[in-house]
């Protein structure tokens, strides 16, 4: 009888269960425990997995269980609350546990690298203390300094000692210092030196006091402040308190929000180690930042969505800036909401989390209504800035020049004449959204998608913004050989029109075609901030967190795109976009003006927004959701399928529907139905929506249903499930 224990191992595969292995029999370097990596045979390969549980007996026939080859770690990779959050996330999002844990690990660790392979720490040895300090005191000043520092301040990361390379080599040779894995509990490397920030206004003081009063307990604070109201300063002060108490702070920012300016602001403020985690890091950088977060060496961790999965030894506060931002949602593979996981994590740890936004999501505001989250209002702009005046321009009532209405052009001229800057927003890049035949009405289609090709005049190409297909712009209609012309406006055409109408005003265009690399974005912003550029034209890129103090006029060229969408979140997104763009105007001494062009000037959404602001809009939108039974007043999961033939995708979903059997009382299935764009990149897409009024009823249903979907015949179909989907049509 084999007395060895059974390791239940999570392996990076699409299979939803754990794999049983015998604990390695030979005495290895480390003992197996939950949370350590193990090397195991898997098919014909050897792979790295993570021990998620330990059992006395295997769940499958003992004869089929193989032995693990080695235990790779001395300690669990994740602190217990983080590890439990990851296990919870795999269950809640119904994603294979092995893939969830893999998503939380740097590549090097997934491949089996030793934890101390990079960026280990140096610490002073006993002989270093007894002999080294005395021996170096007179004749080796630099070595002595380093020894004294390691004695007084504790181990320092090898990375941080690069300037001391010579001294490190000499001291190591004598055995006065030694390389160790970074300590799991690290005191701040140096006293936290904080540069003085600006004085807080009363609203900021109240917000800070509310956050500080909850340190050490779970609380969700919603910092609801217009652009320029000084939210960041409140975060910085709260973080200062947290690190002064020896804890760490995790700051999540949207993808586009992680700018050099933001990092500079943190570095100028805090003299502590800062770890930055985002998708642009190379494997080594990511490994090293992850380790610094895990060990506690980094007192502040700033990152985009996946940073919420990183272990932090002494996490004391989480900040989610621009909590409404779509980039917090992972849209492929392990589909999760980093904002929601941040709240779950804070709850498990018993610490506060701050969700900041000028335009909080309706879900978040509904939680405020139900007293689950606390609202911290930051209603005033700091300094003397005044809120902008918003006005609708009725496109039906005025002549227009390539999408720019006459009153808009007059206003632009007026603001430019006062030496101010003008921002023109249009969420559509390219020259024109369609190429149109004037004799038969044909529009150049994408061959691979149910969509039209966008005209990119500068490069002479048609491009599909959904699948990336490209072709030359045809000179005649593809159907009748008639004459063709671009119709509608994209940012390139607006730039062209503005250049013609205002030839003296230099223009900067900001969209994905103009800005392909990070550096280009910085230099474009530089041209704006220096005042060289007078006109800014751009897409969503313009709306996020950048300060343009001289912009006094903001024009929203086409609000109508978001007014009539089938997606229940479209109105919310439009209101957020308009509010965020409007927030760029008049931030310094000058009052701003916002013009919203529309063919539907009396649309309830626009009038709510203009007369009552974002909060007024949100109140009525939440009420609409309540009446229609959409989230947060119901819970959704979306089963998606795609295949080379629509019939295969639909057949699969029909099978999934049958597999559900008789539905529980609280569960409704809607569909199968084709996706909003049924064909994309030659794949046909359909979906089945699951709705319930209760989160636990939905979870119970999915727990039983998904294993049955796993068993369906699906040779030609790819499918996925998304919990709390961002878009449902
Ligand atoms: Zn034609
Ligand atoms: Zn396409």
Tab-separated table of N, CA and C and ligand atoms in Angstrom, residues 446 448-449 451 464 467, ligand 2:
chain	number	residue	atom	x	y	z
A	446	UNK	N	-16.184	44.282	-46.605
A	446	UNK	CA	-15.058	43.410	-46.289
A	446	UNK	C	-15.413	42.013	-46.787
A	448	UNK	N	-14.319	39.348	-45.630
A	448	UNK	CA	-14.222	38.359	-44.549
A	448	UNK	C	-15.179	38.613	-43.386
A	449	UNK	N	-15.791	39.813	-43.401
A	449	UNK	CA	-16.658	40.168	-42.271
A	449	UNK	C	-17.976	40.714	-42.797
A	451	UNK	N	-19.144	43.581	-42.627
A	451	UNK	CA	-18.907	44.993	-42.339
A	451	UNK	C	-18.374	45.676	-43.584
A	464	UNK	N	-10.298	46.915	-43.229
A	464	UNK	CA	-11.382	46.471	-42.347
A	464	UNK	C	-10.904	46.636	-40.909
A	467	UNK	N	-11.152	42.914	-38.972
A	467	UNK	CA	-10.284	41.746	-39.182
A	467	UNK	C	-8.912	42.143	-39.706
B	2	LIG	ZN1	-13.012	42.263	-42.085
